[in-house]
Amino acid sequence: MARAPRILALLPACGWLVATLAGAAPSAAPCESCHGVPGLEKERGGKTVSLHVDAEAFAATPHGPLGCAACHAAMAQFPHPPKAGTAPCSTCHAPQAGAHAAGVHAKLKDRLPEAASCFACHGNVHRLARAADPAAPTNRQNIARTCARCHADTALAEKFRIPVVRPVEAYLQSVHARAVARGKAGAVCSDCHGSHGILPASDAASPISHAKIPETCGKCHGSVVALYRESVHGEAAARGVRGAPVCTDCHGEHRILGPAEPDSPVFTANIPGHTCGRCHGDARMSERFGLPPDKVPAFQDSFHGLALRAGQLTAANCASCHGVHDIRPSSDPRSHVHSANLARTCGKCHPGAGQRFALGPVHVLPQSGGPPVLYWIRLIYLWVIGVTIGLMALHNALDLVRKARRREEAPFEPPGVVPERMSRSLRWQHGLIMVSFPLLAYTGFALTYPEAWWAAPLVHWETALGLRRYLHRAAATVLVAALAWHLVELAVSPARRARFEKQKLRWKDLRDAWLVVRYNLGVAPQKPRMGEFSYAEKIEYWAFLWGMGVMTITGLLLWFENVTLRYLPKVAADIATAVHFYEAVLATLAIVVWHLYWVIFDPDVYPMDGAWWHGRSPAARLKERAEGAGEPTGDGGESDGR
């Protein structure tokens, strides 16, 4: 029963054969008498092939007016000759067929039967539609889907080592595909790769070869490519320099996104590291073309680079200063970064920059190639930080070991009235510092190390809210306000000035420090008398005042950078950046290593010296003063203990 449809389908053919043998005139549509019957099939090569042709659908195709004989002339006889073939497409479409024959698809046909032929792209010849037909596989809306039949097949790509995997998926995410989907102008596969004579990128004649890419993109982006051709990159590419970037090196190949999209290579935050940095930060490229190797690292560590890395998208990137497509060397008078144009370029964001002083080098590393002052600032600070923090750690370690080894002593009974060591106003000032300093350190170092895990919460909100910089500036304002409160109090209060006199550093403080070290080493029998304020407290107090002055001045220079660049050379901003950072490192380490030891981890006060809260010294500190009450001080008669 399964063969019944096939047998019935042959009956019209038999009628045609009888009529022909009898000398009668054949039907006006003899082919339809057989091939118009639904279900007509044939076994060919072990596969069942449909021989049915929808006559109405075929008549509506571009080939319909030509009739069947235009392609099947040899089939006019019945029975059909056993090896009668079909006329090739080249019979009518010689130019297209010739281009296809020279293309990669035709050349792969022997090794790859799946390689695209005319029917693979244009569809069933009996239902062929013009490219303008929305249903045609070659319609612009459908071309990506047509190419995807093969190029979205990962097994096929792996089998034949096609170098680009999943290009269609990438293209469908692009700005071009989205425009096409909306019915607007946008590039499709054939616009870049060609229609029939598709060549590999390694072929110099291919529209996607390195040298031809600007010309290919220029078909739609003519004005942009005209700028590119006059740039240093375009001139190098025109000379055949293989490493010179072309459009796809910066924008991508298939997944081309708009510059406002975060995943785009030309998105503001991605330009320095992912786009320009691919060449200008590559050691081999730098050596090959004689490019300065330190420009990208220097930019990444500059204010602009740090701000971008922290999510501040309004900060300048490479394109902001060097241009987008019209990039030229700084020696070219047309360049945005030529010395004559630099003030105008920087002035786009910093009005008045470079008008009083030449701006000088823009992005340089302090350790190489920059102004010598930056090198010496870095060198001096690294030594100061290392030596200072090292001595602090050693001093406190000796003190801790000494106190840990001493024998248990009888508990000390403080006097009935414990004198107030910190007044209420000092406690409020100290409280403002306690709140603002950690926030300053956190938000400041998050700018320098935005990729660190602990900086992630701030960086996450920086792009949308600018949270990090607002918090940093608010904390700085609070800290400076606390300092101003302290200085005003010193100016108007005689009692505060009297205590201030006791906090001045004297030569005796150096001697006391030496004696304390000897005592902690077990060489001296007892500690020296140090008065109301010890050398440790004096050093910390004056270091705080010094550090606050340095951080306030440099911070203001960086906060109001437009004023800085208007009235000072750019090196002033570079110095402020370097000093601000290294001073912050020194201050933070000093707080952790020195201050926290004396107020928390010192065994005499652990778990905390509560003077910051209630203003009175702990019993252990009072005991030291009581034990030394009758001992000479050697400093002019101060008789209190530490």
XYZ file of C-alpha atoms in Angstrom:
642
model
C 0.000 0.000 0.000
C 2.904 2.322 0.618
C 3.754 2.287 -3.104
C 0.216 3.174 -4.203
C 0.813 6.953 -4.411
C 3.881 6.420 -6.563
C 2.000 4.102 -8.959
C -0.944 6.476 -9.195
C 1.451 9.331 -9.900
C 2.691 7.519 -13.009
C -0.755 7.184 -14.585
C -0.729 10.671 -16.181
C 2.648 9.921 -17.667
C 1.302 6.729 -19.167
C -1.575 8.660 -20.719
C 0.906 11.139 -22.197
C 2.989 8.271 -23.565
C -0.065 6.608 -25.185
C -1.151 9.862 -26.734
C 2.319 10.473 -28.099
C 2.594 6.972 -29.616
C -0.849 7.418 -31.208
C 0.303 10.592 -32.858
C -1.944 12.865 -30.817
C -0.726 16.336 -29.730
C 0.823 16.370 -26.246
C -0.650 18.424 -23.340
C 0.297 22.128 -23.016
C 1.909 21.356 -19.665
C 3.339 17.877 -20.075
C 5.799 18.244 -17.123
C 2.977 19.113 -14.762
C 1.144 15.923 -15.640
C 3.747 14.030 -13.590
C 5.661 16.516 -11.472
C 2.546 18.377 -10.470
C 1.257 15.353 -8.603
C 1.962 15.653 -4.838
C 3.965 12.777 -3.422
C 5.989 11.988 -6.548
C 9.317 10.625 -5.296
C 12.356 8.748 -6.459
C 15.112 6.724 -4.849
C 18.501 8.323 -5.532
C 21.749 7.348 -3.852
C 19.932 5.572 -1.065
C 17.757 8.622 -0.343
C 14.183 9.400 -1.199
C 14.029 12.553 -3.315
C 10.831 14.485 -3.988
C 10.103 15.149 -7.668
C 6.996 17.205 -7.013
C 6.947 20.790 -8.299
C 4.263 23.286 -7.316
C 3.454 24.700 -10.761
C 1.762 27.814 -9.382
C 4.686 28.640 -7.074
C 7.196 28.038 -9.896
C 5.291 30.276 -12.272
C 5.676 33.141 -9.764
C 9.476 32.824 -9.634
C 11.861 34.810 -11.847
C 12.435 31.590 -13.838
C 8.705 30.838 -14.262
C 8.301 32.579 -17.655
C 11.205 30.555 -19.031
C 9.464 27.231 -18.504
C 10.932 23.910 -17.522
C 12.890 23.383 -20.729
C 15.172 26.360 -20.018
C 16.962 24.284 -17.406
C 15.771 20.758 -18.273
C 16.040 20.714 -22.082
C 17.330 17.130 -22.090
C 14.259 16.052 -20.142
C 11.906 16.927 -23.005
C 12.081 13.309 -24.169
C 10.047 10.681 -22.371
C 11.122 8.376 -20.970
C 13.839 10.757 -19.761
C 17.377 9.861 -20.838
C 19.145 8.076 -17.940
C 21.975 10.600 -17.628
C 20.231 13.719 -18.710
C 21.488 16.566 -16.561
C 20.260 19.994 -15.651
C 21.641 23.060 -17.324
C 24.107 24.784 -14.975
C 23.262 28.203 -13.511
C 26.254 29.584 -15.402
C 24.268 29.199 -18.635
C 22.437 32.406 -17.767
C 24.377 33.711 -14.770
C 27.922 33.494 -16.026
C 29.413 36.437 -14.037
C 27.943 35.233 -10.741
C 28.900 31.639 -11.431
C 32.433 32.669 -12.336
C 32.777 34.628 -9.098
C 31.455 31.678 -7.120
C 33.860 29.306 -8.845
C 36.795 31.479 -7.745
C 35.482 31.702 -4.195
C 36.276 29.645 -1.145
C 32.984 27.734 -1.225
C 33.472 26.297 -4.712
C 37.116 25.440 -3.993
C 36.073 23.489 -0.912
C 33.364 21.544 -2.741
C 35.549 18.498 -3.415
C 36.569 18.150 0.243
C 33.402 19.575 1.706
C 30.165 18.508 0.013
C 28.318 20.771 2.441
C 30.043 23.843 0.975
C 27.554 26.429 -0.241
C 26.235 26.130 -3.772
C 23.708 28.314 -5.583
C 20.756 26.436 -4.109
C 22.232 26.485 -0.585
C 21.948 30.263 -0.492
C 19.107 31.022 -2.945
C 16.870 28.141 -1.900
C 14.788 25.692 -3.939
C 15.009 26.749 -7.563
C 11.351 25.945 -8.122
C 10.380 28.351 -5.332
C 13.100 30.912 -5.994
C 12.295 34.465 -4.877
C 13.942 37.731 -5.737
C 16.140 39.337 -3.060
C 13.524 42.059 -2.583
C 10.986 39.446 -1.491
C 10.852 39.343 2.345
C 10.643 35.542 2.163
C 13.780 35.148 0.029
C 16.836 33.623 1.764
C 18.888 36.376 0.125
C 16.716 39.191 1.438
C 18.739 41.487 3.691
C 16.576 40.551 6.650
C 17.354 36.858 6.107
C 20.978 36.756 4.954
C 22.400 36.176 8.427
C 20.002 33.273 8.933
C 20.993 31.852 5.542
C 24.720 32.002 6.325
C 24.012 30.568 9.770
C 22.946 27.243 8.260
C 26.628 26.441 7.939
C 28.548 29.049 9.922
C 26.564 28.525 13.126
C 27.365 24.812 13.023
C 30.216 24.336 15.511
C 30.729 20.718 14.433
C 31.274 21.889 10.869
C 33.682 24.605 12.006
C 35.675 22.097 14.037
C 35.680 19.481 11.283
C 37.057 21.825 8.630
C 39.016 24.111 10.963
C 37.091 27.244 10.128
C 39.053 29.879 12.092
C 36.093 32.007 13.197
C 33.638 30.109 15.396
C 30.024 31.277 15.801
C 30.386 34.460 13.726
C 26.648 34.678 13.108
C 25.813 34.650 16.810
C 28.323 37.446 17.288
C 26.906 39.394 14.356
C 23.342 39.116 15.633
C 24.402 41.031 18.755
C 25.987 43.811 16.728
C 24.702 47.283 16.035
C 24.479 46.336 12.347
C 22.174 43.340 12.901
C 19.951 45.307 15.256
C 19.577 48.046 12.657
C 18.673 45.506 9.960
C 16.115 43.899 12.273
C 14.462 47.322 12.696
C 14.300 47.751 8.936
C 17.028 50.379 8.893
C 20.342 50.544 7.050
C 22.878 48.113 8.439
C 25.591 45.888 7.089
C 24.823 42.216 6.428
C 27.229 39.361 5.686
C 27.352 39.968 1.929
C 28.155 43.671 2.351
C 31.511 42.824 3.891
C 32.316 39.352 2.529
C 30.798 39.691 -0.927
C 27.902 37.809 -2.487
C 29.255 35.136 -4.850
C 33.044 35.434 -4.963
C 33.627 35.032 -1.238
C 37.359 34.842 -0.495
C 39.203 34.104 2.750
C 40.765 36.970 4.664
C 44.218 35.636 3.757
C 43.531 36.404 0.076
C 44.739 39.897 -0.831
C 41.740 40.317 -3.150
C 39.246 39.633 -0.369
C 37.234 42.623 0.853
C 38.020 41.490 4.405
C 41.776 41.239 3.895
C 43.749 43.509 6.180
C 44.521 46.039 3.443
C 40.962 46.102 2.076
C 39.037 46.495 5.333
C 39.057 50.339 5.328
C 37.725 50.295 1.764
C 35.030 47.784 2.727
C 33.905 49.751 5.785
C 34.147 52.948 3.754
C 31.258 51.847 1.555
C 28.995 52.886 4.429
C 31.294 54.982 6.612
C 33.009 57.073 3.953
C 33.607 60.241 5.975
C 35.062 58.296 8.899
C 37.393 56.288 6.660
C 38.554 59.490 4.976
C 39.744 60.734 8.382
C 41.306 57.364 9.127
C 43.296 57.309 5.875
C 45.047 60.556 6.882
C 45.884 59.254 10.348
C 49.143 57.632 11.381
C 47.365 54.267 11.441
C 45.774 54.710 8.014
C 49.031 55.815 6.407
C 50.841 52.817 7.872
C 48.128 50.421 6.692
C 48.271 51.944 3.194
C 52.022 51.261 3.124
C 51.301 47.610 3.844
C 52.382 47.586 7.493
C 50.704 44.415 8.719
C 50.566 45.473 12.346
C 48.868 48.800 11.630
C 45.343 48.784 13.085
C 42.369 48.885 10.743
C 38.680 49.269 11.561
C 38.174 45.732 12.863
C 41.169 45.925 15.211
C 39.417 48.607 17.254
C 35.716 47.950 16.645
C 35.715 44.165 16.320
C 34.753 42.002 13.376
C 31.252 40.574 13.705
C 30.116 41.737 17.158
C 30.482 45.445 16.465
C 28.812 47.409 19.260
C 28.093 51.083 19.712
C 30.584 53.182 21.716
C 28.016 53.694 24.487
C 27.697 49.945 25.162
C 29.882 48.702 28.064
C 30.953 45.568 26.149
C 32.179 47.518 23.149
C 35.956 47.733 22.632
C 35.519 51.458 22.037
C 33.501 52.042 25.212
C 35.148 54.780 27.271
C 36.460 52.505 30.019
C 37.744 49.871 27.570
C 39.764 52.072 25.241
C 43.040 52.341 27.231
C 43.507 48.706 28.198
C 41.510 46.640 25.743
C 41.798 48.650 22.537
C 44.757 51.037 22.412
C 46.614 49.008 25.014
C 46.583 45.881 22.844
C 49.244 47.468 20.640
C 50.732 50.312 22.665
C 51.039 48.151 25.764
C 52.539 45.184 23.929
C 56.302 44.822 24.323
C 56.781 43.161 20.927
C 54.833 45.854 19.098
C 56.700 48.571 20.966
C 60.042 47.048 20.008
C 58.998 46.453 16.422
C 57.743 49.972 15.723
C 59.832 51.925 18.222
C 56.828 52.924 20.327
C 57.394 54.198 23.885
C 56.629 51.159 26.077
C 55.557 53.094 29.168
C 52.683 55.207 27.834
C 49.827 52.823 28.629
C 51.059 51.938 32.150
C 51.696 55.621 32.808
C 48.193 56.534 31.706
C 46.652 53.745 33.777
C 48.398 55.134 36.884
C 47.556 58.758 36.086
C 44.547 60.583 37.491
C 42.576 59.967 34.284
C 43.506 56.300 34.153
C 42.759 55.665 37.804
C 39.407 57.439 37.514
C 38.455 55.360 34.469
C 39.490 52.142 36.173
C 37.345 53.131 39.142
C 34.301 53.661 36.906
C 34.370 57.446 36.438
C 33.429 57.513 32.760
C 33.730 61.287 32.369
C 37.516 61.058 32.773
C 39.609 61.412 29.641
C 40.714 58.313 27.748
C 43.183 57.932 24.882
C 40.692 59.075 22.246
C 39.747 62.164 24.252
C 43.193 63.649 23.644
C 44.649 61.843 20.620
C 41.475 61.756 18.554
C 39.286 58.906 17.396
C 39.963 58.265 13.716
C 42.270 61.202 12.946
C 45.115 60.100 15.249
C 48.432 61.649 14.275
C 51.895 61.718 15.876
C 52.591 64.565 18.267
C 55.140 65.967 15.809
C 52.388 66.596 13.236
C 51.047 70.178 13.526
C 47.562 68.780 12.838
C 47.761 66.442 15.826
C 45.542 67.108 18.818
C 48.553 66.542 21.070
C 50.999 68.727 19.169
C 52.589 71.226 21.537
C 50.767 74.094 19.821
C 47.394 72.366 20.211
C 47.793 70.781 23.623
C 46.300 73.677 25.584
C 43.215 73.618 23.354
C 42.899 69.839 23.682
C 43.227 69.834 27.472
C 41.083 72.958 27.624
C 38.059 70.977 26.439
C 37.805 69.580 29.958
C 40.096 71.959 31.884
C 39.394 75.534 30.774
C 42.515 77.666 30.865
C 44.932 74.726 31.125
C 48.400 75.496 29.815
C 47.847 79.210 29.308
C 50.394 80.398 31.897
C 52.829 77.468 31.771
C 53.593 74.823 29.168
C 51.848 71.608 30.095
C 54.898 69.408 29.462
C 54.883 65.600 29.434
C 51.367 64.245 29.902
C 51.614 60.614 30.955
C 54.957 59.426 32.283
C 56.022 56.987 34.966
C 57.792 58.530 37.986
C 60.546 55.911 37.841
C 61.406 56.427 34.166
C 61.141 59.200 31.647
C 59.278 61.716 33.785
C 60.403 64.906 35.475
C 63.294 64.155 37.863
C 61.308 65.589 40.774
C 58.782 62.743 40.484
C 61.565 60.185 40.560
C 63.048 61.692 43.717
C 59.666 62.037 45.422
C 58.985 58.370 44.839
C 62.459 57.303 45.939
C 62.485 59.433 49.091
C 59.000 58.424 50.141
C 59.702 54.730 49.654
C 62.747 55.012 51.918
C 60.904 57.141 54.470
C 57.963 54.739 54.553
C 60.176 51.680 54.821
C 62.486 53.053 57.506
C 59.780 54.816 59.536
C 57.289 51.968 59.614
C 60.084 49.463 60.150
C 61.393 51.349 63.206
C 57.855 51.749 64.535
C 57.208 48.033 64.223
C 60.550 47.174 65.871
C 59.996 49.658 68.715
C 56.517 48.295 69.454
C 57.660 44.690 69.177
C 60.343 45.306 71.827
C 57.789 47.007 74.064
C 55.333 44.129 73.653
C 57.951 41.463 74.420
C 59.163 43.336 77.517
C 55.657 43.710 78.918
C 54.773 40.115 78.120
C 57.752 38.830 80.156
C 57.354 40.908 83.297
C 56.044 39.268 86.451
C 52.559 39.713 87.795
C 52.373 42.843 89.897
C 49.945 43.962 92.559
C 46.960 45.776 91.109
C 47.238 49.533 91.158
C 44.576 51.564 92.881
C 44.106 54.872 91.051
C 43.496 58.023 93.087
C 39.965 59.018 93.957
C 39.835 61.709 91.272
C 41.491 60.723 88.001
C 42.581 63.830 86.101
C 40.961 64.471 82.701
C 43.481 63.864 79.938
C 41.273 64.723 76.921
C 38.681 67.474 77.185
C 35.260 67.097 75.641
C 36.169 69.263 72.649
C 39.316 67.195 72.031
C 37.247 64.025 72.215
C 34.847 65.426 69.616
C 37.750 66.387 67.370
C 39.253 62.936 67.810
C 35.853 61.372 67.058
C 35.586 63.254 63.762
C 39.050 62.019 62.840
C 38.153 58.447 63.836
C 35.189 58.530 61.445
C 36.723 60.414 58.529
C 40.251 58.973 58.341
C 39.292 55.299 57.703
C 36.756 56.435 55.107
C 39.382 58.606 53.440
C 41.858 55.721 53.346
C 39.278 53.293 51.958
C 37.926 55.584 49.256
C 41.392 56.873 48.340
C 43.035 53.477 47.935
C 39.952 52.229 46.065
C 40.849 54.782 43.390
C 44.425 53.499 43.168
C 43.493 49.811 43.273
C 40.004 49.644 41.700
C 40.390 45.996 40.647
C 40.888 44.812 44.242
C 38.052 42.780 45.765
C 37.623 45.185 48.676
C 37.128 48.116 46.274
C 34.325 46.367 44.357
C 31.414 47.856 46.374
C 32.568 51.416 45.666
C 33.506 50.813 42.033
C 30.112 49.202 41.427
C 28.361 52.475 42.265
C 30.956 54.847 40.820
C 29.714 54.863 37.226
C 26.124 55.737 38.070
C 26.475 57.764 41.279
C 30.103 58.814 41.622
C 29.863 57.466 45.163
C 33.586 57.011 45.799
C 34.666 60.535 44.968
C 31.773 62.117 46.868
C 32.516 60.045 49.960
C 36.228 60.857 49.704
C 35.626 64.586 49.464
C 33.026 64.555 52.238
C 35.427 62.692 54.550
C 38.229 65.112 53.644
C 35.985 68.050 54.520
C 35.161 66.527 57.917
C 38.838 65.844 58.658
C 39.918 69.359 57.701
C 37.058 70.767 59.783
C 38.321 68.824 62.816
C 41.813 70.225 62.270
C 40.447 73.754 61.853
C 38.479 73.371 65.099
C 41.672 72.314 66.878
C 43.712 75.223 65.490
C 41.028 77.779 66.372
C 40.876 76.396 69.899
C 44.663 76.736 70.190
C 44.408 80.333 69.043
C 41.705 81.417 71.498
C 42.318 79.251 74.575
C 45.330 79.937 76.861
C 44.834 76.541 78.530
C 45.098 74.792 75.166
C 48.237 76.750 74.311
C 49.749 75.766 77.673
C 49.224 72.082 76.873
C 50.512 72.716 73.373
C 53.805 73.988 74.866
C 54.208 70.631 76.626
C 53.815 68.821 73.300
C 56.755 70.538 71.635
C 59.591 68.208 70.698
C 62.857 68.617 72.653
C 66.242 66.954 72.592
C 65.241 65.136 75.760
C 62.610 63.219 73.740
C 65.355 61.681 71.620
C 67.213 60.668 74.804
C 64.000 59.225 76.268
C 63.430 57.133 73.155
C 66.942 55.725 73.430
C 66.495 54.922 77.126
C 63.155 53.213 76.507
C 64.717 51.010 73.857
C 67.538 50.093 76.258
C 64.964 49.337 78.963
C 62.953 47.107 76.630
C 66.154 45.285 75.675
C 66.854 44.666 79.363
C 69.944 46.881 79.464
C 68.508 49.790 81.514
C 66.891 49.028 84.897
C 63.880 51.326 84.467
C 62.078 53.633 82.102
C 62.879 57.338 82.075
C 60.443 59.987 83.302
C 58.862 61.581 80.246
C 56.434 64.164 81.616
C 52.786 64.515 80.719
C 53.406 63.642 77.079
C 55.853 60.963 76.001
C 58.045 61.143 72.914
C 55.686 58.619 71.271
C 52.698 60.915 71.710
C 54.618 64.009 70.627
C 55.922 62.343 67.474
C 52.437 61.175 66.570
C 50.896 64.586 67.240
C 53.410 66.478 65.107
C 53.329 63.814 62.395
C 49.553 64.242 62.296
C 49.838 68.023 61.897
C 52.516 67.659 59.222
C 50.577 64.991 57.352
C 47.363 66.996 57.517
C 49.105 69.999 56.014
C 50.597 67.964 53.179
C 47.399 66.047 52.459
C 45.237 69.186 52.580
C 47.410 71.148 50.164
C 47.884 68.306 47.676
C 44.243 67.275 48.009
C 43.028 70.759 47.159
C 45.343 70.892 44.144
C 43.786 67.650 42.880
C 40.219 68.525 43.863
C 40.289 71.851 42.008
C 42.402 70.623 39.114
C 41.119 73.260 36.678
C 42.515 76.032 38.875
C 45.755 74.082 39.331
C 46.258 73.633 35.577
C 45.312 77.242 34.884
C 47.892 78.802 37.202
C 50.557 76.096 37.573
C 52.438 73.787 35.201
C 51.076 70.262 34.886
C 54.049 68.887 36.816
C 52.496 70.529 39.892
C 49.490 68.243 39.539
C 51.820 65.256 39.016
C 53.756 66.161 42.167
C 50.517 66.582 44.109
C 49.316 63.165 42.928
C 52.542 61.413 43.918
C 52.880 63.152 47.298
C 49.207 62.650 48.143
C 49.441 58.914 47.484
C 52.705 58.223 49.292
C 51.741 60.412 52.248
C 48.476 58.482 52.491
C 50.404 55.191 52.537
C 52.703 56.515 55.269
C 49.819 57.852 57.371
C 47.754 54.684 57.083
C 50.638 52.414 58.010
C 51.570 54.699 60.916
C 48.026 54.517 62.283
C 47.971 50.726 61.977
C 51.480 50.026 63.269
C 51.965 52.854 65.808
C 48.713 54.386 66.988
C 46.611 51.234 67.213
C 49.341 49.522 69.228
C 49.417 52.218 71.913
C 45.651 52.587 72.215
C 44.532 48.959 71.708
C 47.220 46.278 71.610
C 49.542 47.619 74.319
C 49.164 45.030 77.141
C 48.844 47.895 79.653
C 45.646 49.197 78.048
C 44.213 46.216 76.176
C 41.464 45.937 75.001
C 41.401 49.735 74.623
C 42.551 53.014 76.090
C 39.195 54.662 76.827
C 40.507 58.215 77.033
C 38.974 58.964 73.615
C 35.546 58.234 75.134
C 35.629 59.431 78.760
C 38.815 61.541 78.682
C 40.716 59.793 81.517
C 43.890 57.723 81.360
C 43.801 53.995 82.191
C 45.163 52.753 85.542
C 48.374 51.372 84.032
C 49.322 54.782 82.667
C 48.540 56.421 86.021
C 50.670 53.813 87.786
C 53.714 54.725 85.690
C 53.309 58.356 86.713
C 52.850 57.476 90.392
C 55.927 55.242 90.487
C 58.111 57.952 89.007
C 56.801 60.880 90.995
C 59.971 61.423 93.007
C 62.461 60.780 90.231
C 64.313 63.596 88.484
C 63.008 64.446 85.048
C 65.991 66.271 83.607
C 63.734 68.426 81.463
C 63.241 71.558 83.552
C 61.072 70.287 86.357
C 58.085 68.475 84.807
C 57.009 66.058 87.479
C 54.044 64.127 86.067
C 54.397 60.649 84.744
C 53.825 59.568 81.195
